[in-house]
Short mmCIF file of C-alpha atoms in Angstrom, two decimals:
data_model
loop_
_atom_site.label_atom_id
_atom_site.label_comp_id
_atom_site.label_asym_id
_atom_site.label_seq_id
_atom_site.Cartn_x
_atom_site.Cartn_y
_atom_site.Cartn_z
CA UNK A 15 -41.65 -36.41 -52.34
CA UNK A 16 -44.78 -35.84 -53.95
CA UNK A 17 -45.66 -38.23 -57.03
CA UNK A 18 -43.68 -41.06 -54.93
CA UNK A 19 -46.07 -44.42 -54.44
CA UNK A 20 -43.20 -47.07 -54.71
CA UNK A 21 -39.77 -48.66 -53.46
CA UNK A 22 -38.28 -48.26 -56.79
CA UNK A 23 -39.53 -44.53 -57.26
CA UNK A 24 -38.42 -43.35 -54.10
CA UNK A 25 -34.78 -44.75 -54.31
CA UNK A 26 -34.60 -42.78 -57.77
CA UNK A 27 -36.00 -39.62 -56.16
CA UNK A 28 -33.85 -40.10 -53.69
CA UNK A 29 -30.77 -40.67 -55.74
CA UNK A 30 -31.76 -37.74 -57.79
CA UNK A 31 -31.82 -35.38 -54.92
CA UNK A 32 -28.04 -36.72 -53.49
CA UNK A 33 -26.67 -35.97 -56.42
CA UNK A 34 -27.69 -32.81 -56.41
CA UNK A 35 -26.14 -32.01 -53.42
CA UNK A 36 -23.20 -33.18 -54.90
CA UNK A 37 -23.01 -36.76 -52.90
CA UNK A 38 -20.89 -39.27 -54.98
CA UNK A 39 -22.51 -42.20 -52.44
CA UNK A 40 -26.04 -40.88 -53.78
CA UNK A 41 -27.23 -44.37 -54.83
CA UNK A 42 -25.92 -46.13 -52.14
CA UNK A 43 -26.73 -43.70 -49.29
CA UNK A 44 -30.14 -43.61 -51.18
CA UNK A 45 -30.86 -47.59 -51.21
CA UNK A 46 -29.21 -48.00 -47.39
CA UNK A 47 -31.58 -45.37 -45.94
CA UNK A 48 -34.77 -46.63 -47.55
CA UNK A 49 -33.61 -50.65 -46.30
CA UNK A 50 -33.75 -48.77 -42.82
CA UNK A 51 -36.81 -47.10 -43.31
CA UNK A 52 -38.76 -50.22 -44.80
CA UNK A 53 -36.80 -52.55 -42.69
CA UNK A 54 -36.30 -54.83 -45.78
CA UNK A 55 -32.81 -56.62 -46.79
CA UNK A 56 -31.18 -55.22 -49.93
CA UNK A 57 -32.23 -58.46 -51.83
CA UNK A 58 -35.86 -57.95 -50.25
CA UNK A 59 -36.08 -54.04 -51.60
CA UNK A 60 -34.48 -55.27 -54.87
CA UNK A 61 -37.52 -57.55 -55.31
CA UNK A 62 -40.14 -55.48 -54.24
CA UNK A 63 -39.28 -52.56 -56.11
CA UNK A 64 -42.98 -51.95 -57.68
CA UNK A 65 -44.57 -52.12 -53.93
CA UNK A 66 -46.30 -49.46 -52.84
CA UNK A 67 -44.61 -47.88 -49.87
CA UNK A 68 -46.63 -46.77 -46.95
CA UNK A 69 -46.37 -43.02 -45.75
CA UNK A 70 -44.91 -43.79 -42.59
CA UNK A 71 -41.67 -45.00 -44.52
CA UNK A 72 -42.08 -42.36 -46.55
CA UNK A 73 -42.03 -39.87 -44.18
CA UNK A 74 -39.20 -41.55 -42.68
CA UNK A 75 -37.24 -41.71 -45.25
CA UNK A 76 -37.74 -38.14 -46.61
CA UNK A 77 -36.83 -36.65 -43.03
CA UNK A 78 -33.59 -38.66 -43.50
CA UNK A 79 -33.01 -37.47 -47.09
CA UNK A 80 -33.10 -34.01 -45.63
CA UNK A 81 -30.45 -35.16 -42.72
CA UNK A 82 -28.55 -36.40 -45.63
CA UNK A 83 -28.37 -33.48 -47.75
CA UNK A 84 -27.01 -31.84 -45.08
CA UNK A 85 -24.19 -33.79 -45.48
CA UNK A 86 -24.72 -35.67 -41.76
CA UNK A 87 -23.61 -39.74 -42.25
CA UNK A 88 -25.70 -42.32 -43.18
CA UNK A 89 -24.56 -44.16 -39.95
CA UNK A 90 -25.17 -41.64 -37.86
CA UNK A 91 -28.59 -40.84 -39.04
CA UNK A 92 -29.25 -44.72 -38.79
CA UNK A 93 -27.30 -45.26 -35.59
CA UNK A 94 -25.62 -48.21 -37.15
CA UNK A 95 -22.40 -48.97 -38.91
CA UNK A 96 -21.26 -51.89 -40.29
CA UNK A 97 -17.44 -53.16 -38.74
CA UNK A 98 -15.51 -56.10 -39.62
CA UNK A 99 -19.22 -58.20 -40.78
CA UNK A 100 -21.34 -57.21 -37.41
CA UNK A 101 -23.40 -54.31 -37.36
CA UNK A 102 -22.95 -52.20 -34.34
CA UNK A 103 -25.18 -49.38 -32.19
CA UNK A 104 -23.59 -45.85 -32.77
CA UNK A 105 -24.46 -42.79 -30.18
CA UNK A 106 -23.22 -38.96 -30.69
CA UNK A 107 -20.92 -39.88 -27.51
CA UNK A 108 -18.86 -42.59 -29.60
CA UNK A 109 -16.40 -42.29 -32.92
CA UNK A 110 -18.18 -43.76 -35.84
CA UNK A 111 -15.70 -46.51 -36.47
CA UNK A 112 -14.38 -46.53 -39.84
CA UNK A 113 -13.29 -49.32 -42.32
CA UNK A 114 -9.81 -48.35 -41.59
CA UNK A 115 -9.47 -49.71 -37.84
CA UNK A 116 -10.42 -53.53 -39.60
CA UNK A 117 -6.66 -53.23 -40.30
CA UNK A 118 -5.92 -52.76 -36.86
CA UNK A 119 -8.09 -55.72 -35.66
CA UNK A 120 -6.52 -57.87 -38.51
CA UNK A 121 -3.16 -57.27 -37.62
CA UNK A 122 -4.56 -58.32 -33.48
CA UNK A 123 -5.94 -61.16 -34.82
CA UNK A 124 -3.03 -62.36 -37.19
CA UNK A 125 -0.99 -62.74 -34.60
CA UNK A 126 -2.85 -64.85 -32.14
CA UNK A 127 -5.01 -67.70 -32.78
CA UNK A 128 -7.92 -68.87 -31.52
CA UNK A 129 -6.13 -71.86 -29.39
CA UNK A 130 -5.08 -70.05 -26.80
CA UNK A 131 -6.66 -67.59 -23.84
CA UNK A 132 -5.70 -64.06 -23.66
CA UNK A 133 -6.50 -61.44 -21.52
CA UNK A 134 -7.01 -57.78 -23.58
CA UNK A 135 -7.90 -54.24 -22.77
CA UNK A 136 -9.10 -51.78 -25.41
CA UNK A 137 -7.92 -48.30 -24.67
CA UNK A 138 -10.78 -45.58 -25.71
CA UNK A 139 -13.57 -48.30 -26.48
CA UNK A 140 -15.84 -45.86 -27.62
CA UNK A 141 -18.84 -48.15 -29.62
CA UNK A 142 -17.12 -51.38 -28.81
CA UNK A 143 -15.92 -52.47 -31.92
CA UNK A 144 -12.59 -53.23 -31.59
CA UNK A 145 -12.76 -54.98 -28.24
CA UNK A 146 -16.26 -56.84 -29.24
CA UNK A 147 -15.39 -57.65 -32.41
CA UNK A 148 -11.63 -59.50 -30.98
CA UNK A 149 -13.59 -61.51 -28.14
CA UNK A 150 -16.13 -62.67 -30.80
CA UNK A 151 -13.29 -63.36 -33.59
CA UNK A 152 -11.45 -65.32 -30.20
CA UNK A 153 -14.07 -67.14 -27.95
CA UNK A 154 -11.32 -68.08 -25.42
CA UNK A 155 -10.27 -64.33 -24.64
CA UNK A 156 -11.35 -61.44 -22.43
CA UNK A 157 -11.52 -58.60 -21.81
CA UNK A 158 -11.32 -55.13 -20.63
CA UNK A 159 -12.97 -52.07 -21.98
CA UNK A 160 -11.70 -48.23 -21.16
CA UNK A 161 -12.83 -44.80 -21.75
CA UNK A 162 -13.03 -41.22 -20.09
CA UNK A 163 -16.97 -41.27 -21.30
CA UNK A 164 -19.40 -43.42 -19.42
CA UNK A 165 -21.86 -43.02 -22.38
CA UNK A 166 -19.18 -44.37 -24.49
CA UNK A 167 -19.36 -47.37 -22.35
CA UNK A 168 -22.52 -47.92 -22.34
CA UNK A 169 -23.18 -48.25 -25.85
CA UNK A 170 -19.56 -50.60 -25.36
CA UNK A 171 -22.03 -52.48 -23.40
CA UNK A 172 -24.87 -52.67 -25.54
CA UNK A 173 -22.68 -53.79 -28.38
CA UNK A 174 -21.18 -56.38 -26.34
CA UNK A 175 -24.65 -57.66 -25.64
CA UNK A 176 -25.91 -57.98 -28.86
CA UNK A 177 -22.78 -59.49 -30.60
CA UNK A 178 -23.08 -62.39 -27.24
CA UNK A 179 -19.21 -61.06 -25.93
CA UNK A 180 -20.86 -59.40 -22.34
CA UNK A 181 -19.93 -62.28 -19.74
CA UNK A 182 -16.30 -62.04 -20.92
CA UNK A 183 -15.89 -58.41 -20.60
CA UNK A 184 -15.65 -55.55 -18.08
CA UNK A 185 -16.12 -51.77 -17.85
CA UNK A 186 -14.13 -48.83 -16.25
CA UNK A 187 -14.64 -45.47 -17.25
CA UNK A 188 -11.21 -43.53 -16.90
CA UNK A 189 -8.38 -42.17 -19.13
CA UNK A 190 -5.68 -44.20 -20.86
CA UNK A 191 -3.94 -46.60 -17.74
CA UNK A 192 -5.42 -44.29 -14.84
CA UNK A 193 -6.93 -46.72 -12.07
CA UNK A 194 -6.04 -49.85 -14.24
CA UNK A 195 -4.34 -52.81 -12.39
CA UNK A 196 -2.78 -55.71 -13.61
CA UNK A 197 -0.76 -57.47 -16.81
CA UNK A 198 -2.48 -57.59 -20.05
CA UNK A 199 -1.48 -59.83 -22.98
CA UNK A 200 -2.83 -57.70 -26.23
CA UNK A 201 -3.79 -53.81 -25.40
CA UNK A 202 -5.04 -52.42 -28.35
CA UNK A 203 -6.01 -48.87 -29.35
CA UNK A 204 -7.89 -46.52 -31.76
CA UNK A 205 -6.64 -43.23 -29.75
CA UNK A 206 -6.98 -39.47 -31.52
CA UNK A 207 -4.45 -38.98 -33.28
CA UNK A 208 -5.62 -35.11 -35.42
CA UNK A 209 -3.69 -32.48 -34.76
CA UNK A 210 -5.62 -30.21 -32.48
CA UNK A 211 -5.51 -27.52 -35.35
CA UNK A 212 -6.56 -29.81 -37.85
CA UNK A 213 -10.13 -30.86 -36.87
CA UNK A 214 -11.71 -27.54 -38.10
CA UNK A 215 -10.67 -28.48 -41.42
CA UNK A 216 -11.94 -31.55 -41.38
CA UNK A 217 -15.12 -32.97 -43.62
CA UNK A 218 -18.20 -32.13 -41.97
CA UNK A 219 -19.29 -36.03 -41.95
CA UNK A 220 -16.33 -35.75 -39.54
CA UNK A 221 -15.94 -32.55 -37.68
CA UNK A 222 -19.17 -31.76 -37.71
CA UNK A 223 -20.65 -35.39 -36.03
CA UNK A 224 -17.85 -37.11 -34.52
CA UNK A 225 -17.23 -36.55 -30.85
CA UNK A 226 -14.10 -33.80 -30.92
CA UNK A 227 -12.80 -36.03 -27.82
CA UNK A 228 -12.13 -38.69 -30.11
CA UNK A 229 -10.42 -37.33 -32.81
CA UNK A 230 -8.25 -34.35 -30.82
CA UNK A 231 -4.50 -35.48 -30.56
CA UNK A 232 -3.42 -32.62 -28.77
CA UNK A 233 -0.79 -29.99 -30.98
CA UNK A 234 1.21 -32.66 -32.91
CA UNK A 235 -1.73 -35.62 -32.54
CA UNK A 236 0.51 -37.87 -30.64
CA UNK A 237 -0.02 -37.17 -26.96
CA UNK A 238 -2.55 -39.63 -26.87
CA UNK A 239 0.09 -42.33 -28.07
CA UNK A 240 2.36 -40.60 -25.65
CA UNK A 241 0.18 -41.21 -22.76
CA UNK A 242 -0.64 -45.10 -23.86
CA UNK A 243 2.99 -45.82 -24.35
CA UNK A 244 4.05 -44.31 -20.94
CA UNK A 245 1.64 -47.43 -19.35
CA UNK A 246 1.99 -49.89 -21.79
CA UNK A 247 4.89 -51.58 -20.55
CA UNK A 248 3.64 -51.77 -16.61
CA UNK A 249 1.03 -53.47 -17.99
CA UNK A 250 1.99 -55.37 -20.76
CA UNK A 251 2.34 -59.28 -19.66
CA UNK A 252 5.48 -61.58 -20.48
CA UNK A 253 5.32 -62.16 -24.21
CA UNK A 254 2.65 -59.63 -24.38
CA UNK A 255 2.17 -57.27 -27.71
CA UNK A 256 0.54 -53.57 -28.10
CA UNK A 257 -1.09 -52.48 -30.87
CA UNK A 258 -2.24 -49.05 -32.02
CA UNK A 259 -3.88 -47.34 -34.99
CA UNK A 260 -2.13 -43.89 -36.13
CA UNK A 261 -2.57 -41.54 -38.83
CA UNK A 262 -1.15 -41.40 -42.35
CA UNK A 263 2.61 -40.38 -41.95
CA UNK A 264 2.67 -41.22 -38.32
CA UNK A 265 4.65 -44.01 -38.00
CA UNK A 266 8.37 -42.96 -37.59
CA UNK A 267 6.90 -40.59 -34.99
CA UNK A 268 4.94 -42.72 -32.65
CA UNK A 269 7.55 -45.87 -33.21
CA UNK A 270 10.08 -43.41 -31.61
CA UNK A 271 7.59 -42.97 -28.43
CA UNK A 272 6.99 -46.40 -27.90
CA UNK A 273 10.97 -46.98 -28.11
CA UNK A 274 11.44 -44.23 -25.75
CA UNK A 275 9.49 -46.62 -23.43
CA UNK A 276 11.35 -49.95 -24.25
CA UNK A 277 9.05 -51.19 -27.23
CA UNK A 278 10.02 -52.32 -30.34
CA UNK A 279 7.90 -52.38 -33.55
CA UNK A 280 7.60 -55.32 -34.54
CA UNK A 281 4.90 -54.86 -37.19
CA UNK A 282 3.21 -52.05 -39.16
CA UNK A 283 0.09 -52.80 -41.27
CA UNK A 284 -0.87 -50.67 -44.31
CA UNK A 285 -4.56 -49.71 -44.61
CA UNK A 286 -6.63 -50.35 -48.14
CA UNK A 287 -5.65 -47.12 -49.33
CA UNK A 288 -2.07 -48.00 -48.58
CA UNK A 289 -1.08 -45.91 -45.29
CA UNK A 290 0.39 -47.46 -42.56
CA UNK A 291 -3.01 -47.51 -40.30
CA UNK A 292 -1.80 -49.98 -37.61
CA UNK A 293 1.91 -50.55 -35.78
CA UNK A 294 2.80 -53.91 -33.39
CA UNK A 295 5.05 -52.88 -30.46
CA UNK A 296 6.47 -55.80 -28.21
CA UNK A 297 8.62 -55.41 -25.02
CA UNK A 298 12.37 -54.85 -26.23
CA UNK A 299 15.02 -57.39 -25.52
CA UNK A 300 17.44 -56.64 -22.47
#
């Protein structure tokens, strides 16, 4: 960026070179890649807008501009991504967890309090943040994460370290219910849920970065939800609820599979945007 000697003249470089590219985030992508590059808080930048910055940040920054353009995530270029107020580690092995899946933690969380203990596994784990973010929302519960990639689960694990959750929860790499033994009082999962044919049409921020093992539902998208609802109820405890996120249009679909296995819906959750993101499946009477 040649001419560039300050905070406040590289964010407006940078903006002007998003836009470009036709990226309607420019100024925001532009302000949260130069906070990573300097380091500084957004209130910090803000204030220092007329320092000089040094070329190392520069050069930092620039090489991410060009990651940018290219239309690769701000969160994956940063390895970070804000969920549910906690910042969390991101890895090419794990999906980058969008501001959709809150609603499926809210609708966890909304119906159980903090009072009591409870015992959850998160099927599919990938970065951690559903099953970190519900034992730090609930001190008194633990947990159990799951998925078919051990890198997955380790950056599970260094998520669960950071956010102070580790000593409450456990690890086992393997699909869905495989190996699993015992009664669970909230499983909870994120699972794919694309049509296999789908993904190629996909945005690139999403095709092109996201782990294809996370977002592949098989030809109709719901054998994952097939293969979760065949094991819930084995390992569902007395009193015990299942919840699962699904994709816009899904719901009369996957409530039918989980009914096919003896659980009712007992609650579906919109999303901001207004589709039904998360459904609440309990263990049906008689």
């Amino acid at each position: 960026m040649p001419g560039v000697n300050t905070y406040g003249e590289a964010l407006a470089t940078g903006r002007q070179l998003l836009e470009k590219m036709g990226i309607e985030t420019a100024a925001l992508d532009a302000r949260l890649l130069l906070r990573a590059a300097t380091g500084l808080e957004h209130a910090d930048l803000i204030l220092h807008l007329e320092q000089t910055a040094s070329p190392m940040e520069i050069n930092q920054y620039n090489g991410w501009l060009v990651r940018r353009a290219r239309f690769e995530p701000v969160s994956r270029i940063i390895g970070m991504r804000e969920f549910y107020g906690r910042e969390f580690s991101l890895s090419p092995d794990v999906l980058d967890p969008r501001p959709d899946t809150e609603t499926l933690v809210d609708l966890v969380l909304s119906r159980h309090g903090a009072e009591t203990a409870r015992n959850v596994i998160d099927l599919g784990s990938g970065s951690g943040a559903i099953i970190v973010t519900l034992l730090a929302e609930r001190p008194l519960w633990t947990g159990t994460a799951v998925d078919i990639s051990r890198n997955a689960l380790a950056f599970t694990s260094i998520n669960a370290r950071d956010h102070g959750v580790a000593e409450r929860l456990t690890y086992f790499a393997g699909s869905w219910f495989d190996g699993i033994a015992g009664l669970f009082d909230v499983i909870v999962s994120n699972p794919p849920y694309i049509r296999k044919a789908d993904i190629a049409g996909l945005p690139m921020a999403v095709q092109g970065y996201d782990p294809h093992l996370a977002l592949d539902g098989g030809a109709d998208g719901l054998s994952c939800h097939r293969a979760i609802a065949t094991g819930a109820a084995r390992h569902l405890a007395p009193n015990g609820m299942i919840a699962v996120e699904i994709g816009a249009g899904q719901e009369p679909d996957v409530s039918g599979i989980f009914a096919a296995r003896g659980l009712s819906l007992v609650e579906s959750r919109p999303d901001l945007g207004g589709h039904v993101r998360g459904l609440a499946f309990r263990a049906s009477l008689g």
